[in-house]
Coordinates of C-alpha atoms in Angstrom, one line a residue:
X271 CA -19.4 -31.8 -10.0
X272 CA -16.6 -34.2 -9.3
X273 CA -16.8 -37.8 -9.1
X274 CA -17.0 -37.6 -5.3
X275 CA -20.2 -35.5 -5.5
X276 CA -21.9 -38.5 -7.2
X277 CA -20.2 -40.8 -4.7
X278 CA -21.9 -39.0 -1.7
X279 CA -25.2 -40.2 -3.0
X280 CA -24.3 -43.9 -3.2
X281 CA -23.9 -46.2 -0.3
X282 CA -21.4 -48.4 -2.2
X283 CA -19.0 -45.5 -2.3
X284 CA -18.7 -45.4 1.5
X285 CA -18.2 -49.2 1.5
X286 CA -15.3 -48.7 -0.9
X287 CA -13.8 -46.2 1.1
X288 CA -14.0 -48.1 4.4
X289 CA -12.4 -51.0 2.6
X290 CA -9.7 -48.7 1.4
X291 CA -9.1 -47.6 5.0
X292 CA -9.1 -51.1 6.1
X293 CA -6.2 -52.0 3.8
X294 CA -4.0 -49.1 5.3
X295 CA -1.8 -50.4 8.2
X296 CA -3.1 -49.1 11.6
X297 CA 0.4 -47.9 12.4
X298 CA 0.4 -45.7 9.4
X299 CA -2.9 -44.0 10.4
X300 CA -1.9 -43.5 14.0
X301 CA 1.8 -42.3 13.7
X302 CA 1.7 -38.6 13.3
X303 CA 5.3 -38.5 12.2
X304 CA 4.7 -40.7 9.2
X305 CA 2.9 -39.9 6.1
X306 CA 3.7 -43.1 4.4
X307 CA 0.1 -44.0 4.6
X308 CA -0.6 -41.6 1.8
X309 CA 0.9 -44.1 -0.7
X310 CA -2.0 -46.4 0.1
X311 CA -4.7 -43.8 -0.4
X312 CA -5.9 -43.0 -4.0
X313 CA -6.6 -39.4 -4.9
X314 CA -9.9 -38.3 -6.2
X315 CA -10.0 -38.5 -9.9
X316 CA -11.1 -35.1 -11.4
X317 CA -14.2 -35.1 -13.5
X318 CA -14.3 -33.3 -16.9
X319 CA -15.6 -30.1 -15.2
X320 CA -12.1 -29.6 -13.8
X321 CA -10.5 -29.6 -17.1
X322 CA -13.3 -27.7 -19.0
X323 CA -15.4 -25.3 -16.8
X324 CA -12.6 -24.6 -14.3
X325 CA -10.3 -23.5 -17.1
X326 CA -12.7 -21.0 -18.9
X327 CA -11.6 -17.3 -19.3
X328 CA -14.1 -14.5 -19.2
X329 CA -14.3 -12.5 -22.5
X330 CA -10.5 -12.8 -23.1
X331 CA -9.3 -14.9 -25.9
X332 CA -5.7 -14.1 -25.3
X333 CA -5.9 -15.3 -21.7
X334 CA -7.9 -18.3 -22.8
X335 CA -5.0 -19.3 -25.1
X336 CA -2.7 -18.8 -22.2
X337 CA -4.7 -21.0 -19.9
X338 CA -5.0 -23.8 -22.5
X339 CA -1.3 -23.8 -23.0
X340 CA -0.3 -23.7 -19.3
X341 CA -2.8 -25.8 -17.4
X342 CA -3.4 -29.4 -16.6
X343 CA -5.8 -29.8 -19.5
X344 CA -6.7 -33.5 -19.5
X345 CA -6.9 -36.4 -17.1
X346 CA -3.9 -38.0 -18.8
X347 CA -1.9 -34.9 -18.1
X348 CA -3.0 -35.1 -14.5
X349 CA -2.1 -38.8 -14.2
X350 CA 1.4 -38.2 -15.4
X351 CA 2.0 -35.6 -12.7
X352 CA 0.4 -38.0 -10.0
X353 CA 2.7 -40.9 -11.2
X354 CA 5.8 -38.9 -11.3
X355 CA 5.1 -37.6 -7.6
X356 CA 4.5 -41.2 -6.5
X357 CA 8.0 -42.1 -7.7
X358 CA 9.8 -39.3 -5.8
X359 CA 12.0 -40.3 -2.8
X360 CA 11.1 -38.3 0.3
X361 CA 8.3 -36.0 -1.3
X362 CA 7.9 -32.8 0.6
X363 CA 4.9 -32.9 2.8
X364 CA 2.5 -29.8 2.5
X365 CA -0.2 -28.7 4.9
X366 CA -2.9 -26.5 3.6
X367 CA -4.6 -24.4 6.2
X368 CA -8.1 -22.7 5.7
X369 CA -10.1 -20.8 8.3
X370 CA -13.8 -21.1 7.6
X371 CA -16.6 -18.6 8.7
X372 CA -20.2 -19.0 7.4
X373 CA -18.9 -19.8 3.9
X374 CA -21.5 -20.4 1.2
X375 CA -21.7 -24.1 0.8
X376 CA -21.2 -24.3 -2.9
X377 CA -18.1 -21.9 -2.7
X378 CA -16.5 -24.0 0.1
X379 CA -17.3 -27.2 -1.8
X380 CA -15.2 -26.0 -4.8
X381 CA -12.4 -24.9 -2.4
X382 CA -12.3 -28.4 -0.8
X383 CA -12.4 -30.3 -3.9
X384 CA -9.7 -28.3 -5.4
X385 CA -7.4 -29.6 -2.8
X386 CA -8.8 -33.3 -2.8
X387 CA -8.3 -33.2 -6.7
X388 CA -4.6 -32.3 -6.6
X389 CA -2.3 -34.3 -8.7
X390 CA 0.2 -34.3 -5.9
X391 CA -1.0 -36.7 -3.0
X392 CA 1.4 -35.7 -0.1
X393 CA -0.8 -33.1 1.6
X394 CA -2.7 -32.4 4.8
X395 CA -5.7 -30.2 4.8
X396 CA -6.7 -28.5 7.9
X397 CA -10.0 -26.5 8.1
X398 CA -10.8 -24.5 11.1
X399 CA -14.5 -23.4 11.4
X400 CA -14.4 -20.2 13.3
X401 CA -17.7 -20.3 15.2
X402 CA -19.9 -20.5 12.0
X403 CA -23.7 -20.1 12.5
X404 CA -24.5 -21.2 9.0
X405 CA -25.9 -24.7 9.1
X406 CA -25.1 -25.3 5.5
X407 CA -21.4 -24.6 6.2
X408 CA -21.5 -27.2 9.1
X409 CA -23.2 -29.7 7.1
X410 CA -20.6 -29.6 4.3
X411 CA -17.7 -29.9 6.7
X412 CA -19.2 -33.1 8.2
X413 CA -20.2 -34.6 4.8
X414 CA -18.5 -37.1 2.7
X415 CA -16.6 -34.3 0.9
X416 CA -14.2 -34.2 3.9
X417 CA -14.0 -37.9 4.5
X418 CA -10.4 -38.2 3.6
X419 CA -7.7 -39.1 6.2
X420 CA -5.7 -36.2 5.0
X421 CA -8.4 -33.8 6.0
X422 CA -8.8 -32.6 9.6
X423 CA -11.8 -30.4 10.7
X424 CA -11.4 -28.3 13.9
X425 CA -14.5 -26.5 15.2
X426 CA -14.3 -23.5 17.4
X427 CA -17.3 -22.9 19.7
X428 CA -17.1 -19.1 19.2
X429 CA -15.5 -17.0 16.7
X430 CA -11.8 -16.3 17.3
X431 CA -10.9 -14.1 14.3
X432 CA -9.1 -15.1 11.2
X433 CA -5.6 -14.7 12.6
X434 CA -6.4 -16.9 15.7
X435 CA -8.2 -19.4 13.6
X436 CA -5.4 -19.7 11.1
X437 CA -2.9 -20.1 13.9
X438 CA -5.0 -23.0 15.3
X439 CA -4.6 -24.7 11.8
X440 CA -0.9 -23.9 11.8
X441 CA -0.3 -25.5 15.3
X442 CA -2.1 -28.7 14.1
X443 CA -0.2 -28.8 10.8
X444 CA 2.5 -31.5 10.3
X445 CA 3.9 -30.7 6.9
X446 CA 7.3 -29.4 6.0
X447 CA 5.7 -26.4 4.4
X448 CA 2.4 -24.6 4.9
X449 CA 0.1 -23.3 2.3
X450 CA -2.5 -20.6 2.9
X451 CA -5.9 -21.0 1.1
X452 CA -8.9 -18.8 1.7
X453 CA -12.2 -20.6 2.2
X454 CA -13.8 -19.2 -1.0
X455 CA -10.8 -19.6 -3.4
X456 CA -9.5 -22.5 -5.5
X457 CA -6.1 -24.0 -6.2
X458 CA -5.0 -25.0 -9.7
X459 CA -4.9 -28.9 -10.1
X460 CA -1.1 -28.9 -10.4
X461 CA -0.5 -26.2 -7.6
X462 CA 0.8 -28.6 -5.0
X463 CA 2.8 -30.7 -7.5
X464 CA 4.7 -27.6 -8.7
X465 CA 5.2 -26.3 -5.2
X466 CA 6.8 -29.6 -4.2
X467 CA 8.8 -29.9 -7.4
X468 CA 10.3 -26.4 -6.7
X469 CA 11.1 -27.5 -3.0
X470 CA 12.8 -30.6 -4.1
X471 CA 15.0 -28.5 -6.6
X472 CA 15.6 -25.8 -4.0
X473 CA 15.4 -27.5 -0.6
X474 CA 16.8 -24.3 1.2
X475 CA 13.7 -22.3 0.1
X476 CA 11.7 -20.7 2.9
X477 CA 8.9 -18.9 1.1
X478 CA 7.3 -19.8 -2.4
X479 CA 4.6 -17.8 -4.3
X480 CA 3.0 -18.1 -7.5
X481 CA 0.9 -15.9 -10.0
X482 CA -2.9 -15.7 -9.6
X483 CA -6.1 -14.8 -11.4
X484 CA -9.7 -14.3 -10.2
X485 CA -12.9 -16.2 -10.5
X486 CA -15.7 -13.8 -11.7
X487 CA -19.3 -14.1 -10.2
X488 CA -20.0 -16.1 -13.3
X489 CA -17.4 -18.6 -12.5
X490 CA -15.0 -17.6 -15.2
X491 CA -11.3 -16.7 -14.9
X492 CA -9.9 -13.2 -15.6
X493 CA -7.8 -10.4 -14.3
X494 CA -4.5 -12.5 -14.3
X495 CA -1.6 -11.1 -12.2
X496 CA 1.7 -12.1 -13.5
X497 CA 4.1 -10.9 -10.8
X498 CA 7.7 -10.0 -10.7
X499 CA 10.2 -12.1 -8.8
X500 CA 11.0 -11.3 -5.2
X501 CA 10.9 -7.5 -5.0
X502 CA 11.5 -6.2 -1.3
X503 CA 10.8 -2.5 -2.1
X504 CA 7.7 -3.4 -4.3
X505 CA 6.3 -5.1 -1.2
X506 CA 6.4 -1.8 0.6
X507 CA 3.8 -0.4 -1.9
X508 CA 1.4 -3.3 -1.2
X509 CA 1.1 -7.1 -0.9
X510 CA 1.8 -7.9 -4.5
X511 CA 2.6 -11.5 -3.8
X512 CA -0.7 -12.3 -2.0
X513 CA -1.8 -15.6 -3.1
X514 CA -0.5 -18.4 -3.6
X515 CA 1.7 -18.3 -0.5
X516 CA 3.7 -21.2 1.0
X517 CA 6.0 -20.9 3.9
X518 CA 8.5 -23.2 5.5
X519 CA 6.7 -24.4 8.6
X520 CA 9.8 -23.6 10.8
X521 CA 9.7 -20.0 9.6
X522 CA 6.2 -19.7 10.6
X523 CA 6.9 -21.0 14.0
X524 CA 9.8 -18.5 14.4
X525 CA 7.6 -15.7 13.3
X526 CA 4.7 -16.8 15.7
X527 CA 2.2 -17.1 13.0
X528 CA -0.4 -14.4 12.4
X529 CA -1.1 -11.5 14.7
X530 CA -4.7 -10.9 15.6
X531 CA -4.2 -7.2 16.1
X532 CA -3.7 -6.9 12.4
X533 CA -6.7 -8.9 11.2
X534 CA -7.6 -8.2 7.7
X535 CA -4.0 -7.6 6.7
X536 CA -2.5 -10.5 8.5
X537 CA -1.0 -11.9 5.3
X538 CA 0.8 -8.5 4.5
X539 CA 2.1 -8.2 8.1
X540 CA 3.4 -11.9 8.0
X541 CA 5.3 -11.4 4.7
X542 CA 6.7 -8.0 5.9
X543 CA 7.9 -9.7 9.1
X544 CA 9.3 -12.8 7.2
X545 CA 11.2 -10.5 4.7
X546 CA 13.2 -9.2 7.6
X547 CA 14.5 -12.7 8.3
X548 CA 16.4 -12.6 4.9
X549 CA 14.6 -15.6 3.6
X550 CA 15.2 -17.7 0.4
X551 CA 12.3 -17.0 -1.8
X552 CA 11.1 -18.7 -5.0
X553 CA 8.6 -17.3 -7.4
X554 CA 6.6 -19.8 -9.8
X555 CA 5.7 -17.8 -12.8
X556 CA 2.5 -19.8 -13.2
X557 CA -1.2 -19.2 -12.1
X558 CA -1.7 -21.6 -9.3
X559 CA -4.3 -19.7 -7.4
X560 CA -7.9 -18.5 -8.3
X561 CA -9.2 -15.7 -6.1
X562 CA -13.0 -15.7 -6.1
X563 CA -15.1 -12.6 -6.4
X564 CA -18.7 -12.6 -4.9
X565 CA -20.8 -10.2 -2.9
X566 CA -19.3 -9.0 0.2
X567 CA -15.7 -10.2 -0.8
X568 CA -12.8 -7.9 -0.9
X569 CA -12.1 -9.3 -4.4
X570 CA -15.3 -7.8 -5.6
X571 CA -15.7 -4.8 -3.4
X572 CA -12.5 -3.4 -1.9
X573 CA -14.5 -1.3 0.6
X574 CA -16.3 -4.4 2.0
X575 CA -13.6 -4.7 4.6
X576 CA -12.3 -1.2 5.2
X577 CA -10.5 -2.2 8.4
X578 CA -8.2 -4.6 6.3
X579 CA -6.7 -1.6 4.6
X580 CA -6.4 0.4 7.8
X581 CA -4.5 -2.7 9.1
X582 CA -2.3 -2.7 6.0
X583 CA -1.1 0.9 6.7
X584 CA -0.5 -0.2 10.4
X585 CA 1.5 -3.2 9.3
X586 CA 3.7 -1.2 7.0
X587 CA 4.4 1.5 9.6
X588 CA 5.3 -1.1 12.1
X589 CA 7.7 -2.7 9.5
X590 CA 9.3 0.7 9.1
X591 CA 9.8 1.1 12.9
X592 CA 11.3 -2.3 13.2
X593 CA 13.7 -1.6 10.4
X594 CA 14.8 1.8 11.8
X595 CA 13.4 3.5 8.7
X596 CA 12.2 7.1 9.4
X597 CA 9.0 7.7 7.4
X598 CA 5.2 7.3 7.3
X599 CA 3.2 5.0 5.2
X600 CA -0.2 6.0 3.9
X601 CA -2.8 4.7 1.3
X602 CA -2.8 6.2 -2.2
X603 CA -6.3 7.6 -2.4
X604 CA -6.4 7.8 -6.3
X605 CA -5.9 4.1 -6.6
X606 CA -7.8 0.9 -5.7
X607 CA -7.5 -0.1 -2.1
X608 CA -4.3 -1.7 -0.8
X609 CA -1.8 0.4 -2.5
X610 CA 0.5 2.4 -0.3
X611 CA 3.3 5.2 -0.5
X612 CA 6.0 6.1 1.8
X613 CA 7.0 9.5 2.9
X614 CA 10.7 8.9 3.9
X615 CA 13.0 11.2 5.8
X616 CA 15.5 12.6 3.2
X617 CA 19.2 12.8 3.9
X618 CA 20.8 16.4 4.3
X619 CA 21.5 18.1 0.9
X620 CA 25.2 18.1 1.6
X621 CA 25.0 14.2 1.7
X622 CA 24.1 14.2 -2.0
X623 CA 26.6 15.1 -4.7
X624 CA 24.6 16.3 -7.8
X625 CA 26.2 15.9 -11.3
X626 CA 24.4 17.8 -14.0
X627 CA 24.5 16.1 -17.3
X628 CA 24.4 18.8 -20.0
X629 CA 22.0 18.5 -22.9
X630 CA 24.8 19.5 -25.3
X631 CA 26.9 16.6 -24.2
X632 CA 27.7 14.3 -27.1
X633 CA 26.0 10.9 -26.8
X634 CA 29.4 9.2 -26.8
X635 CA 30.6 11.3 -23.8
X636 CA 28.3 10.1 -21.1
X637 CA 30.7 7.5 -19.6
X638 CA 33.9 9.6 -19.6
X639 CA 32.1 12.7 -18.4
X640 CA 30.7 11.0 -15.3
X641 CA 33.9 9.0 -14.5
X642 CA 36.0 12.1 -14.7
X643 CA 33.5 14.1 -12.4
X644 CA 33.7 11.3 -9.8
X645 CA 37.3 10.0 -10.0
X646 CA 38.7 13.7 -10.0
X647 CA 36.3 15.0 -7.3
X648 CA 37.2 15.3 -3.7
X649 CA 33.7 14.9 -2.4
X650 CA 32.9 12.0 -0.2
X651 CA 29.0 12.4 0.2
X652 CA 27.4 9.0 0.6
X653 CA 25.0 9.6 -2.3
X654 CA 25.6 10.6 -6.0
X655 CA 22.8 12.0 -8.2
X656 CA 23.0 12.0 -12.0
X657 CA 20.5 14.4 -13.4
X658 CA 20.0 15.8 -16.9
X659 CA 19.8 19.5 -17.0
X660 CA 16.6 18.9 -19.2
X661 CA 14.8 17.8 -16.1
X662 CA 13.0 20.0 -13.7
X663 CA 11.8 18.5 -10.4
X664 CA 8.1 18.9 -9.7
X665 CA 9.0 19.1 -6.1
X666 CA 12.1 20.8 -4.9
X667 CA 13.0 17.8 -2.7
X668 CA 12.7 15.2 -5.5
X669 CA 16.3 14.3 -5.5
X670 CA 16.3 14.0 -1.7
X671 CA 13.1 11.7 -2.1
X672 CA 15.2 9.4 -4.2
X673 CA 18.2 9.4 -1.9
X674 CA 15.9 8.5 1.1
X675 CA 15.3 5.0 -0.5
X676 CA 19.1 4.4 -0.5
X677 CA 18.9 4.4 3.3
X678 CA 17.2 1.0 3.0
X679 CA 19.5 -2.2 3.3
X680 CA 20.3 -3.6 -0.1
X681 CA 19.1 -0.6 -2.3
X682 CA 21.9 0.8 -4.4
X683 CA 20.2 2.9 -7.0
X684 CA 16.8 4.8 -7.3
X685 CA 15.3 6.5 -10.3
X686 CA 12.5 9.2 -10.4
X687 CA 9.5 9.3 -12.6
X688 CA 9.7 11.5 -15.7
X689 CA 6.8 13.1 -17.5
X690 CA 6.8 15.4 -20.5
X691 CA 5.6 19.1 -20.7
X692 CA 2.4 17.8 -22.4
X693 CA 1.6 15.4 -19.4
X694 CA 2.8 12.3 -21.1
X695 CA 4.7 9.5 -19.4
X696 CA 8.4 9.4 -20.2
X697 CA 9.8 6.9 -17.7
X698 CA 8.2 5.0 -14.7
X699 CA 10.7 2.2 -14.6
X700 CA 11.9 0.1 -17.6
X701 CA 12.9 -3.3 -18.7
X702 CA 14.8 -4.9 -21.7
X703 CA 13.9 -6.7 -24.8
X704 CA 15.8 -9.6 -25.7
X705 CA 18.0 -7.6 -28.2
X706 CA 19.2 -5.4 -25.4
X707 CA 17.0 -2.4 -26.2
X708 CA 15.0 -0.6 -23.5
X709 CA 11.3 -1.3 -23.2
X710 CA 9.6 1.7 -21.5
X711 CA 6.2 0.6 -20.1
X712 CA 3.5 3.2 -20.9
X713 CA 5.7 5.8 -22.5
X714 CA 3.8 8.3 -24.3
X715 CA 0.6 7.4 -22.4
X716 CA -1.2 10.1 -20.5
X717 CA -0.1 10.6 -16.8
X718 CA -3.6 9.4 -15.8
X719 CA -2.6 5.8 -17.0
X720 CA -2.4 3.6 -14.0
X721 CA -1.0 0.7 -15.8
X722 CA -0.7 -3.1 -14.9
X723 CA -0.3 -3.6 -11.2
X724 CA -0.3 0.2 -10.9
X725 CA 3.2 0.2 -12.1
X726 CA 3.2 3.9 -13.2
X727 CA 2.1 5.1 -9.7
X728 CA 4.0 2.6 -7.2
X729 CA 7.5 2.6 -6.0
X730 CA 8.9 -0.8 -7.3
X731 CA 12.0 -2.7 -8.0
X732 CA 13.3 -2.4 -11.5
X733 CA 16.4 -3.6 -13.4
X734 CA 16.9 -0.5 -15.6
X735 CA 17.2 2.9 -13.9
X736 CA 17.1 6.0 -16.0
X737 CA 20.6 7.1 -16.8
X738 CA 19.7 10.8 -16.7
X739 CA 17.6 10.6 -13.5
X740 CA 19.3 8.3 -10.9
X741 CA 20.7 8.5 -7.4
X742 CA 23.2 5.8 -6.3
X743 CA 25.3 5.0 -3.4
X744 CA 29.0 6.2 -3.5
X745 CA 29.9 3.0 -1.7
X746 CA 28.4 1.0 -4.6
X747 CA 30.2 3.2 -7.1
X748 CA 33.6 2.3 -5.4
X749 CA 32.6 -1.3 -5.0
X750 CA 32.1 -1.7 -8.8
X751 CA 35.0 0.7 -9.8
X752 CA 32.6 3.2 -11.5
X753 CA 31.4 3.0 -15.1
X754 CA 32.9 0.4 -17.5
X755 CA 35.2 2.5 -19.8
X756 CA 34.3 0.1 -22.7
X757 CA 31.0 2.0 -23.0
X758 CA 30.9 5.6 -24.2
X759 CA 27.1 6.3 -23.9
X760 CA 24.5 6.0 -21.4
X761 CA 24.5 2.0 -21.7
X762 CA 27.4 2.4 -19.2
X763 CA 25.0 3.2 -16.5
X764 CA 22.6 0.3 -17.7
X765 CA 25.5 -2.0 -17.4
X766 CA 26.4 -0.6 -14.0
X767 CA 22.9 -1.4 -12.7
X768 CA 23.1 -4.9 -13.9
X769 CA 26.5 -5.4 -12.3
X770 CA 25.0 -3.9 -9.1
X771 CA 22.1 -6.5 -9.4
X772 CA 24.6 -9.3 -9.8
X773 CA 26.3 -8.1 -6.7
X774 CA 22.9 -8.4 -4.8
X775 CA 22.1 -4.6 -4.9
X776 CA 18.6 -3.5 -5.9
X777 CA 17.2 -0.5 -7.8
X778 CA 14.0 1.2 -7.3
X779 CA 11.6 3.3 -9.4
X780 CA 10.0 6.1 -7.4
X781 CA 7.2 7.9 -9.2
X782 CA 6.5 10.1 -6.4
X783 CA 9.9 11.8 -7.2
X784 CA 8.8 13.3 -10.3
X785 CA 10.7 15.3 -12.9
X786 CA 9.4 17.2 -16.0
X787 CA 11.5 16.8 -19.2
X788 CA 11.9 19.6 -21.7
X789 CA 12.6 16.9 -24.3
X790 CA 10.6 13.6 -25.0
X791 CA 12.5 10.3 -25.4
X792 CA 15.7 11.2 -23.7
X793 CA 17.0 7.7 -24.3
X794 CA 16.4 7.6 -28.0
X795 CA 20.0 8.2 -29.0
X796 CA 23.0 6.2 -28.0
X797 CA 26.2 4.8 -29.8
X798 CA 25.1 1.6 -31.5
X799 CA 28.4 -0.1 -30.5
X800 CA 27.4 0.3 -26.9
X801 CA 24.1 -1.7 -27.4
X802 CA 26.0 -4.3 -29.2
X803 CA 28.5 -4.7 -26.3
X804 CA 25.7 -4.7 -23.8
X805 CA 23.9 -7.3 -25.6
X806 CA 27.0 -9.6 -25.8
X807 CA 28.0 -9.1 -22.3
X808 CA 24.5 -9.7 -20.7
X809 CA 23.0 -12.2 -23.4
X810 CA 22.5 -14.9 -20.8
X811 CA 20.7 -12.5 -18.5
X812 CA 18.5 -11.1 -21.4
X813 CA 17.6 -14.6 -22.4
X814 CA 16.7 -15.6 -18.9
X815 CA 14.5 -12.5 -18.7
X816 CA 14.2 -9.6 -16.3
X817 CA 13.4 -10.9 -12.8
X818 CA 11.1 -7.8 -12.3
X819 CA 9.1 -8.5 -15.5
X820 CA 7.1 -11.8 -15.7
X821 CA 8.2 -14.0 -18.4
X822 CA 4.6 -14.5 -19.4
X823 CA 4.4 -10.9 -20.4
X824 CA 5.2 -9.6 -23.9
X825 CA 8.5 -7.6 -24.1
X826 CA 8.8 -7.5 -27.9
X827 CA 6.8 -4.4 -28.6
X828 CA 6.6 -1.0 -27.2
X829 CA 2.7 -0.8 -27.5
X830 CA 2.1 -4.3 -25.8
X831 CA 3.9 -4.0 -22.5
X832 CA 2.3 -6.0 -19.7
X833 CA 0.2 -8.1 -22.3
X834 CA 0.5 -11.7 -22.3
X835 CA 3.5 -13.2 -24.2
X836 CA 2.3 -14.4 -27.6
X837 CA 2.5 -18.0 -28.3

């Protein structure tokens, strides 16, 4: 498949490799603290299959176009990245860790070669065989495919479990950063290069993650997952950042690596614990990881490893306990496995000041009405609810459910889910078009619509709360001096939310706090000068893009939300 596959069958290839090793200074090969010998070792040159068959989408012309525009499409492009990396001073050293257990030889072969064919050469690959009984697995691990001084194979006599096996690999790693790669998956050819480039630009980074897609049983790419940037509350609904994951090695040591008691959801438990250290996180908005589907894998059949999702619930509940948050996590039975919801303890009703926004209020009186209510009021309750009188809560405690999320550190605003009387989606989180207008994902779709990454069903971080269905902290209101009086309509609240975001506060959309609206499209009317002012004040932010809405996704049309950005 790659050049190395042909080389395995030719004795002259091994002589060439031995000659290469003989040219490498012995001190470089034996000094663990030095990686300089890598400069003497040539990477495998990818064969055409890496640029052709590895980049084929399955029945999706739109994604195929995206792949062609965003992948290393030729050997010439690959060599450019390689040459650039070789010119870097002090390039980051990256260790890849992979536990192996009875992996199909062909699948494991692809996994290994996707590392060996990386354009970035400064890596170390540690594979820990966890007591495999499959002879083909052993044969591959001891074959010429693994004859690279950057690759280390460790054999466990008996199975230790995925967490223990991975921890063995981490302990033997020497890189500044550690990448987790499953034994049946594949890296993009530029994955390590782009990680290293990001680390060089942001040397304080602790965690990096990328977008990903899937490899179908036919070997084609599909089901892309273009993720939001770092979203701590979205993480409480499931491990949305799963693959590609890269940690600073020092952070892994601090956390003690994986915990075997949570095998199956060890990655989820690790990122939940890591998030509590207030890490510096970077998101690479590019598909750098290909998650393989085959018989028996979670990627193909989520029920193949039921214990994994039970461990996910346990990991999430333990996270709540560590953080002192009163509540209980559970799986959402109506969705695919691995999606969770929280039942949080609501604050007392007297802790929430509810301001009813009347339907007959002129569109240019929103800001003055709310400012007057709050500036003239004597209440000092910690939470403020702004609710239209056109909204009726489905559950009597919907407002309390929203306020419960504000007990979390860093959460300043929370909006509920809004549906219409004919069971259509009105609001389930929103983002912005580049012109400052609101984009309401899946608005007017049936309430049965789950949406991309289940956005209509899961609590998640958003940048645009609903101005007529939002609870906020009074302390945040005071910190930002209320609504900007330059606005007259509801754009004042949207401006407030972005000012809160700039001050490191987050907003959460909580679909479980559901309201029924007597009127569709509550946000259809607003003073046009407000939108113009908002666009002018936030143009740089709008141009850069909403951190909770991936730049690869279209935000130009209401009916194309969560589709790939057109070329």
